[in-house]
Short mmCIF file of C-alpha atoms in Angstrom, two decimals:
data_model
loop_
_atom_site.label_atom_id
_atom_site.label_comp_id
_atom_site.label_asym_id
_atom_site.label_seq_id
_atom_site.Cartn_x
_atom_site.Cartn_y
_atom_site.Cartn_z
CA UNK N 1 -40.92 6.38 -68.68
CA UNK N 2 -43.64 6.02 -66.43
CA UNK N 3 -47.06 8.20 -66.08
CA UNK N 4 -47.35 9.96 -62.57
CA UNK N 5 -50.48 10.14 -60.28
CA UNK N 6 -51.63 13.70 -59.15
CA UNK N 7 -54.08 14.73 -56.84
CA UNK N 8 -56.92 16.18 -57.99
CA UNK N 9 -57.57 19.67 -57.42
CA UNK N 10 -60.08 21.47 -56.25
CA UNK N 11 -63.61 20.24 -58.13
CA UNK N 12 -64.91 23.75 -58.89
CA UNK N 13 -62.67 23.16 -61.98
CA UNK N 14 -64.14 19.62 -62.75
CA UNK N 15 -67.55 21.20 -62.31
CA UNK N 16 -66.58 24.20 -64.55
CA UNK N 17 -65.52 22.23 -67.31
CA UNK N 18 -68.89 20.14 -67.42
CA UNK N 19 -70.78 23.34 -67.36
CA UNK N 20 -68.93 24.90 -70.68
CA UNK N 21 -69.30 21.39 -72.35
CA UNK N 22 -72.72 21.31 -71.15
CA UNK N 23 -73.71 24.44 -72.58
CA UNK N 24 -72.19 24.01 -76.04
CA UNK N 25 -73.93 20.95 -76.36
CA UNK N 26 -77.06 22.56 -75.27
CA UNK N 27 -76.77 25.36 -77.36
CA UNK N 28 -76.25 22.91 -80.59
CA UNK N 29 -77.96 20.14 -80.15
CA UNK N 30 -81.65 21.54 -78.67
CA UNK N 31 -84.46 23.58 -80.11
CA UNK N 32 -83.70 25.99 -77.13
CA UNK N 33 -80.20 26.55 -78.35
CA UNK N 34 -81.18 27.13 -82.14
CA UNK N 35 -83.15 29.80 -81.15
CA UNK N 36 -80.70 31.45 -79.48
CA UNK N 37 -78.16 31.24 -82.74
CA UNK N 38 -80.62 32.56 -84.85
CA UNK N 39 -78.56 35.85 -85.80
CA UNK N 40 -75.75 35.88 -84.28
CA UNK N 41 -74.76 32.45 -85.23
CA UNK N 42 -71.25 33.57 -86.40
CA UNK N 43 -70.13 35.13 -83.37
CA UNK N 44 -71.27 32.14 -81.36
CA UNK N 45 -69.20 29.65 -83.17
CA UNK N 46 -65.88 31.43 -82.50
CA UNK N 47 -66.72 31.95 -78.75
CA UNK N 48 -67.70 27.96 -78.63
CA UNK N 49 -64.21 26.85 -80.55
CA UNK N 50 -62.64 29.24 -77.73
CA UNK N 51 -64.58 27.37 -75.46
CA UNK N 52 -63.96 24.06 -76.85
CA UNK N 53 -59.79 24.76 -77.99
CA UNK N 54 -58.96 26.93 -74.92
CA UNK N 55 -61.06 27.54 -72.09
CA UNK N 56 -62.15 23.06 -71.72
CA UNK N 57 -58.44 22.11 -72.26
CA UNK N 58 -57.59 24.59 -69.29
CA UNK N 59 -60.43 23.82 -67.15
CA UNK N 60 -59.28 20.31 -67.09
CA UNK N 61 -55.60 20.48 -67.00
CA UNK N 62 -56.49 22.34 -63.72
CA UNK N 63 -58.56 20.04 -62.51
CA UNK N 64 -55.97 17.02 -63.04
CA UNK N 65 -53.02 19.60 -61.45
CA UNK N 66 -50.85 19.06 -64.42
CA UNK N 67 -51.19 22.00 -66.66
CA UNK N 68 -47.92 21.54 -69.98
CA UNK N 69 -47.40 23.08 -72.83
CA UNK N 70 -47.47 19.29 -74.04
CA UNK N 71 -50.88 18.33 -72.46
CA UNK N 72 -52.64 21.84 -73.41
CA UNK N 73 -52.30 21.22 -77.31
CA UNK N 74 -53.25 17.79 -77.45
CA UNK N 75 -56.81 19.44 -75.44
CA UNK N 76 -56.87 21.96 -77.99
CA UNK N 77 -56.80 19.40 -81.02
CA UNK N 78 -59.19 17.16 -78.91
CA UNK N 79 -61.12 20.30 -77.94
CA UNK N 80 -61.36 21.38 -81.91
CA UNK N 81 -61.80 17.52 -83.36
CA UNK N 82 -65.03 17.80 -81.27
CA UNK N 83 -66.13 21.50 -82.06
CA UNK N 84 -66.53 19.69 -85.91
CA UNK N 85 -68.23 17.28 -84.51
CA UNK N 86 -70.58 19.08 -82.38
CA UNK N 87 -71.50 22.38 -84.40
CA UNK N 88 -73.65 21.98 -87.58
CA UNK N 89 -71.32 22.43 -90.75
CA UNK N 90 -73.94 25.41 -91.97
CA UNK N 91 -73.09 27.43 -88.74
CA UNK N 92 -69.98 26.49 -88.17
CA UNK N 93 -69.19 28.30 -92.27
CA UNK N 94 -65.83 29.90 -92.71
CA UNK N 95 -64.16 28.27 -89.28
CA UNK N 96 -64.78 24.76 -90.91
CA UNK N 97 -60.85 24.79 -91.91
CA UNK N 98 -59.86 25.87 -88.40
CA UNK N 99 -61.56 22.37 -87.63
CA UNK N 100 -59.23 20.40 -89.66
CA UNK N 101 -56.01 21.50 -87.06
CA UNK N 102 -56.78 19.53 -84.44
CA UNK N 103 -57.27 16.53 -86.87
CA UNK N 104 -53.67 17.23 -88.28
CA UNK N 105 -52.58 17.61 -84.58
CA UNK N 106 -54.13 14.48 -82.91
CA UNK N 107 -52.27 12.59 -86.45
CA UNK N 108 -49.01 13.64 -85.63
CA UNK N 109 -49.26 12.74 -82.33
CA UNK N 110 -50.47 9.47 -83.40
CA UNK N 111 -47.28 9.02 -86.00
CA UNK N 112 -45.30 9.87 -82.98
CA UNK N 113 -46.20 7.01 -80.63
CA UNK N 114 -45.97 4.80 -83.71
CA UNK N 115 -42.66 5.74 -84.33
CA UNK N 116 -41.98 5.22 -80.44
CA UNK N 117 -43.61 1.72 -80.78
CA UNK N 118 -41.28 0.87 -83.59
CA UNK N 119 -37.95 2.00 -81.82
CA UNK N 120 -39.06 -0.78 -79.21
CA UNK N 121 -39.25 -3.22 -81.27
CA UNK N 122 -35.75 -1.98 -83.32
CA UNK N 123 -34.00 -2.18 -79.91
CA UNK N 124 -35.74 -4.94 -78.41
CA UNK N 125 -32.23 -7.16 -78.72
CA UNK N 126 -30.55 -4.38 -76.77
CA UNK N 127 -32.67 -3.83 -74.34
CA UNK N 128 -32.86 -8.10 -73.55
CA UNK N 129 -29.20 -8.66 -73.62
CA UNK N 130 -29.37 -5.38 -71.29
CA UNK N 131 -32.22 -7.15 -68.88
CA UNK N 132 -29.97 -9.97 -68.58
CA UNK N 133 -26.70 -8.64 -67.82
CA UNK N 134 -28.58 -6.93 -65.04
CA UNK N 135 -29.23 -8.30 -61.44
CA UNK N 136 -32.16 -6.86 -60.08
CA UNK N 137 -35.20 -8.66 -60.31
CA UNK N 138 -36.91 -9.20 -64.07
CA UNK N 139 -39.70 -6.75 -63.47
CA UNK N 140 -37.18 -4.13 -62.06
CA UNK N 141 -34.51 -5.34 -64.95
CA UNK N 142 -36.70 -4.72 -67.88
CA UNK N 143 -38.47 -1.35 -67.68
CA UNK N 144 -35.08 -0.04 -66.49
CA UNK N 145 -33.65 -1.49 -69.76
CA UNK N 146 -36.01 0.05 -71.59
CA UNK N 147 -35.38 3.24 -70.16
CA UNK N 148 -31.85 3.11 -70.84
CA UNK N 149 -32.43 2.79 -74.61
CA UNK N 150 -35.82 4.66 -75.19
CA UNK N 151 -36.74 8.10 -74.38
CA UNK N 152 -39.42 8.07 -71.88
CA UNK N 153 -43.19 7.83 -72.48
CA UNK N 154 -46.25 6.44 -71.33
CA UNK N 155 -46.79 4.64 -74.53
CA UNK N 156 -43.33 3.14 -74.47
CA UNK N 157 -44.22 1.87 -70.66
CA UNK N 158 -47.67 0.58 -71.65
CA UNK N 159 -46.40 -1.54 -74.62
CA UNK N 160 -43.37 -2.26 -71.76
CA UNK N 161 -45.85 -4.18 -69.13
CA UNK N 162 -48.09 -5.75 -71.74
CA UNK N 163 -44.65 -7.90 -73.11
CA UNK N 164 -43.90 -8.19 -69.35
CA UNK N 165 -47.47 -9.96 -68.95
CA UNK N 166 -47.38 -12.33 -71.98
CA UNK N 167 -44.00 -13.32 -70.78
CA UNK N 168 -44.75 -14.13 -67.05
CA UNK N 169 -48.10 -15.72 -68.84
CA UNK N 170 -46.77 -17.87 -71.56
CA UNK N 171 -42.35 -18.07 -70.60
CA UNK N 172 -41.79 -18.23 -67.60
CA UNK N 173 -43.22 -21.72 -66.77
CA UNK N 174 -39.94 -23.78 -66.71
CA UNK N 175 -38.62 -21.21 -64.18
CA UNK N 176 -37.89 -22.22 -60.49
CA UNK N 177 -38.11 -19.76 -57.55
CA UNK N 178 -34.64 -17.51 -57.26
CA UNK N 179 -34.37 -18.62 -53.39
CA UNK N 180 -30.97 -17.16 -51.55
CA UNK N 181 -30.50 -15.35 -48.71
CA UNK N 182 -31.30 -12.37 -50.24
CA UNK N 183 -34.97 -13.23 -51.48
CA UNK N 184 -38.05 -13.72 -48.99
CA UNK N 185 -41.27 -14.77 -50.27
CA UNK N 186 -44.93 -12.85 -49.67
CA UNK N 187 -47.46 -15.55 -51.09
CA UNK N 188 -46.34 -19.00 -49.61
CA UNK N 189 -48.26 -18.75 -46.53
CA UNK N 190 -51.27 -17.75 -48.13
CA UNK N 191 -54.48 -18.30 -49.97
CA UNK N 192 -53.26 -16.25 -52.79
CA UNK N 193 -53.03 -18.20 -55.51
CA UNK N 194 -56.08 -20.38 -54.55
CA UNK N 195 -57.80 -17.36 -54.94
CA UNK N 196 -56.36 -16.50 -58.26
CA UNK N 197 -57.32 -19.74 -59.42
CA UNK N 198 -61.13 -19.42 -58.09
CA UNK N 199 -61.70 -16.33 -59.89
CA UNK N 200 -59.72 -17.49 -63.19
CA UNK N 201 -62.63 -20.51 -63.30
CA UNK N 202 -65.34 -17.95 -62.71
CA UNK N 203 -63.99 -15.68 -65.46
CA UNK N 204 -64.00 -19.07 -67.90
CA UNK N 205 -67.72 -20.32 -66.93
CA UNK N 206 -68.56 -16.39 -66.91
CA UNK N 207 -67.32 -16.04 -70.64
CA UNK N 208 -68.75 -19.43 -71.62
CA UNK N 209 -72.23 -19.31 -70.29
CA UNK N 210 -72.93 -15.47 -71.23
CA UNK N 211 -71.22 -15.39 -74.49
CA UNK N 212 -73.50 -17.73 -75.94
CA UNK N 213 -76.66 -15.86 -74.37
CA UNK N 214 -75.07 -12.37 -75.67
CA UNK N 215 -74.43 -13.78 -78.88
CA UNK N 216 -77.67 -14.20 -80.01
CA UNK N 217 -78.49 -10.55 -78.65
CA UNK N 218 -75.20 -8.56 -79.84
CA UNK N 219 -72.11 -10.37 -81.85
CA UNK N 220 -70.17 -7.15 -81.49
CA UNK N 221 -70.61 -7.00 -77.77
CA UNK N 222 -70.27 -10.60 -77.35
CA UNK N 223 -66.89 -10.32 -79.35
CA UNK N 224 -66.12 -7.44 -77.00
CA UNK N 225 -66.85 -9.34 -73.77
CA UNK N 226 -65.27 -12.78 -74.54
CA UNK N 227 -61.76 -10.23 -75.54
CA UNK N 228 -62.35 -8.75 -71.91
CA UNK N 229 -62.40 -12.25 -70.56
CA UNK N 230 -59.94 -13.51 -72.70
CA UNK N 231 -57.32 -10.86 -71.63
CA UNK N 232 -58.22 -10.93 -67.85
CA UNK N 233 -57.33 -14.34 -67.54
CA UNK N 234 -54.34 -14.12 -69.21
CA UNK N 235 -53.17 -11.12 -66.60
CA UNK N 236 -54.49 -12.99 -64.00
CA UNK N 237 -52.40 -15.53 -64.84
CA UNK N 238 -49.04 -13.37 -65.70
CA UNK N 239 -49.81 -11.87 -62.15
CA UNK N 240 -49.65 -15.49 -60.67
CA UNK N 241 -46.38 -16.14 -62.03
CA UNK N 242 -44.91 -13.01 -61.10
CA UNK N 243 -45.84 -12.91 -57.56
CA UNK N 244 -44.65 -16.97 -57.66
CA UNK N 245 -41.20 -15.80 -59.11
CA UNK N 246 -40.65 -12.34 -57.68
CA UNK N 247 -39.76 -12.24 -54.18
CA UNK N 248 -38.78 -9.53 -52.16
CA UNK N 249 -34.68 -9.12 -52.41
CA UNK N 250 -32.48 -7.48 -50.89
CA UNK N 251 -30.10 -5.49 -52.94
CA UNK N 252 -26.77 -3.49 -52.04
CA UNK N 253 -28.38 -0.27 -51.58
CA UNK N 254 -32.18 -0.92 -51.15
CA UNK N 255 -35.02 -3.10 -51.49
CA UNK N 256 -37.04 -4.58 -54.24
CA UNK N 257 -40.75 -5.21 -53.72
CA UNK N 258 -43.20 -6.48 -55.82
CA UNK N 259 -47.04 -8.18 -55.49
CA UNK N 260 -47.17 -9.53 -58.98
CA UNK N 261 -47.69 -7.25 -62.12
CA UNK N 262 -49.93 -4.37 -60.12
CA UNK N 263 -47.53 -3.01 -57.92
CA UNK N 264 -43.82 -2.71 -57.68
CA UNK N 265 -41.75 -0.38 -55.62
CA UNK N 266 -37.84 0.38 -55.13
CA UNK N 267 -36.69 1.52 -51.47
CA UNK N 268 -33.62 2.97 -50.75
CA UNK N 269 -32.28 1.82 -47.27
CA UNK N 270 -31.17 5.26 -46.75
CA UNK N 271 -35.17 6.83 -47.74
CA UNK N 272 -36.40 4.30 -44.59
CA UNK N 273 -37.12 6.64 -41.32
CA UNK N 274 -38.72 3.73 -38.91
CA UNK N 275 -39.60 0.56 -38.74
CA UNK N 276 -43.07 -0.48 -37.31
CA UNK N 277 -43.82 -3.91 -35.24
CA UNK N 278 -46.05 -2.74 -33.29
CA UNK N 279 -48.84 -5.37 -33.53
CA UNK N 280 -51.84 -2.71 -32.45
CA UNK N 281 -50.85 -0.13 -34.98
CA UNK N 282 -50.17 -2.57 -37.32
CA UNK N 283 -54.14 -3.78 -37.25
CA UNK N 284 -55.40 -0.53 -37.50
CA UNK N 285 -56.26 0.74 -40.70
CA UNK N 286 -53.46 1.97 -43.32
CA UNK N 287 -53.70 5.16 -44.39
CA UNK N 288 -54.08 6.49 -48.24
CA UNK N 289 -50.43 7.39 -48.39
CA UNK N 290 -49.12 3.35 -47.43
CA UNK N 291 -48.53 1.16 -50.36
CA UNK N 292 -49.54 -2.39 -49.25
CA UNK N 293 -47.48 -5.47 -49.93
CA UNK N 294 -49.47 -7.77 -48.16
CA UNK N 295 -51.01 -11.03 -50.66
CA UNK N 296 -54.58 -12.00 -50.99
CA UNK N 297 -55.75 -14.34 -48.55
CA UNK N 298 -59.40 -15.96 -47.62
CA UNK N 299 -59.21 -13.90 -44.34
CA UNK N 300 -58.41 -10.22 -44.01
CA UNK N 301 -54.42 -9.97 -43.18
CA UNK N 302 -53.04 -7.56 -41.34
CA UNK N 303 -48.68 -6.39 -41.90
CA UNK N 304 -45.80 -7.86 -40.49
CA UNK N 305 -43.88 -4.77 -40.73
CA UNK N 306 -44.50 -1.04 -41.27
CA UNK N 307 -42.13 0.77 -43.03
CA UNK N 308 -42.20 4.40 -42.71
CA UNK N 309 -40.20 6.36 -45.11
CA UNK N 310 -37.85 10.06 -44.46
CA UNK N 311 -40.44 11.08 -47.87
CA UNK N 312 -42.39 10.06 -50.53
CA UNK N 313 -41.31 6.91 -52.68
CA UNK N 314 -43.01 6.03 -55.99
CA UNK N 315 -44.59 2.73 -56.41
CA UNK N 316 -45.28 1.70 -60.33
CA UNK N 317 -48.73 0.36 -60.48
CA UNK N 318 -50.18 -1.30 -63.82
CA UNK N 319 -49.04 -0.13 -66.98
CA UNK N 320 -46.33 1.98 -65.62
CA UNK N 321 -48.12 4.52 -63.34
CA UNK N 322 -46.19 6.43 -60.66
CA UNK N 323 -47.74 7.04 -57.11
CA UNK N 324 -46.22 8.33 -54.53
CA UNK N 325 -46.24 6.87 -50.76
CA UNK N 326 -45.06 7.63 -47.22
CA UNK N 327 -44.79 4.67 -45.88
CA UNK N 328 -44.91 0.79 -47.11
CA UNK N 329 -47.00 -2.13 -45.63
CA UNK N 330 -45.57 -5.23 -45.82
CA UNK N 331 -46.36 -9.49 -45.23
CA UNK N 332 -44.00 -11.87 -45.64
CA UNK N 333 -43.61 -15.24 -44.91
CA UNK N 334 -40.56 -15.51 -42.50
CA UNK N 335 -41.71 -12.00 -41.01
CA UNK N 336 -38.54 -12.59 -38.18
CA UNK N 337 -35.67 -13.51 -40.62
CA UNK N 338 -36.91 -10.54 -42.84
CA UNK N 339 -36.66 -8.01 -40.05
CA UNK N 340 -33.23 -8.84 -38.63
CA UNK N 341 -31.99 -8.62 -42.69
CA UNK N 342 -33.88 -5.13 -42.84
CA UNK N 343 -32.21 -4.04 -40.10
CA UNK N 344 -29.07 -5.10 -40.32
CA UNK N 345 -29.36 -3.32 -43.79
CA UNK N 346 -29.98 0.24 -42.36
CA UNK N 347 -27.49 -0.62 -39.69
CA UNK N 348 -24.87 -0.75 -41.87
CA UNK N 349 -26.18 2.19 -44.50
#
């Protein structure tokens, strides 16, 4: 249930796609263009709605490297919502109705994630007594809950972290730290929650000094801001809690690593090719492909540990999205006592 991150291709596509939206918009919405239609007007249209239903949705599902049969017809109702937006109703004539698809499209899509939204809420019971009975950690626990009584999809997953935030926000207060053997800590040796708290103060006298400056300017974008600020706080402070209550543990088969609500990632003792102590390598810089586990601190930290993987593992980042990486960059607190478990763990796999 989670949305995956591709590279992106090659940007001759990106740059292809601007230039066919480019040039229907400059051929509608200029003098130049007008006098161009003048004539052949009908003929135009239907090579612009091929543009806009076929040829844009392409373009970009190249671009992104994830061309479906899924993906392509939500472009082409996108692709002919904005050809009736874009092209004059007296030239766009007899195609008007061809129009009207991609509204009917885009709405049944729309019922669709509602009735996804729903069955979360229907099986919400489930999928708690599920969470519980399970013993991974809560932010592995729950989405794999989910996933057990849900069919996958992004909108599931996003509606899956937001309950995740308001819980580690608002209900999760009272809870202590799970300590055991199996659980090591990444934040207690750090600045990181000073600095969480720093820039949850800014974001407060941020909201209340420009809010009532932008007020008097814009009430909608005021309204819009102090939401903004409103929510960021409240992640910030989910993302507190989590990191405070979500250790690293040690499971029977692999390892479960989180940094608060952004990142979260699921090793396999068995996917781990090497382990890396090497203090000069170690304060180089990480490549693209390492996911870093290392909390915020007032001065920049370098990793305990290095784990380099036999191939790719995905992390899930915010709101449920999938990236793969080759190795994993990790800081904990007792960096010793967490090397002699990890190895005694792939000893014994």
């Amino acid at each position: 249930m989670d949305a995956v991150v591709r590279k992106s291709a090659n940007p001759i596509w990106l740059i292809l796609l601007l230039l066919v939206l480019g040039s229907n918009l400059l051929l509608y919405r200029t003098e130049f263009g007008g006098d161009l239609l003048s004539g052949a007007s009908e003929s135009v249209v239907l090579g612009s709605l091929i543009d806009l239903a076929i040829v844009a949705p392409l373009l970009f599902l190249a671009w992104r490297r994830s061309i479906t049969l899924k993906g392509f017809l939500l472009g082409a109702a996108a692709g002919l919502i904005a050809a009736r937006f874009l092209i004059p109703a007296e030239w766009l004539g007899s195609y008007a109705p061809i129009t009207y698809l991609g509204f009917a499209a885009e709405g049944a899509f729309i019922l669709l994630e509602l009735v996804l939204v729903v069955s979360l809420f229907v099986y919400l019971p489930k999928i708690l007594r599920t969470t519980r009975e399970d013993s991974k950690p809560l932010l592995f626990a729950f989405p794999a809950a989910v996933d057990s009584h849900i069919r996958s999809h992004p909108i599931v997953h996003a509606f899956c972290s937001e309950m995740l935030m308001f819980h580690y926000a608002f209900g999760s207060w009272k809870k202590k730290l799970p300590l055991t053997e199996d659980t090591f800590t990444l934040h207690r040796k750090t600045g990181h929650m000073a600095m969480q708290i720093m820039i949850i103060h800014g974001i407060i006298i941020e909201t209340i000094g420009i809010h009532w400056w932008l007020h008097e300017k814009s009430l909608v974008l005021s309204i819009i801001l102090l939401f903004l600020n409103v929510y960021s706080v409240i992640y910030l402070i989910a993302d507190m809690q989590a990191v405070r209550l979500s250790p690293a543990v040690f499971g029977r088969d692999r390892l479960y690593l989180s940094l608060g609500m952004a990142k979260r990632m699921e090793i396999r003792y068995s996917d781990i090719a090497e382990l890396v102590t090497d203090g000069e390598e170690l304060s180089g810089k990480l490549s693209k492909d390492t996911a870093e586990f290392i909390s915020r601190d007032f001065d920049a930290a370098s990793p305990d540990i290095l784990i380099k993987l036999k191939q790719p593992v995905a992390a899930i980042l915010f709101m449920g999205i999938r990236k793969p990486y080759r190795a994993v960059a990790v800081k904990v607190d007792e960096k010793e006592a967490f090397f002699r478990r990890l190895k005694t763990e792939l000893d014994c796999d």
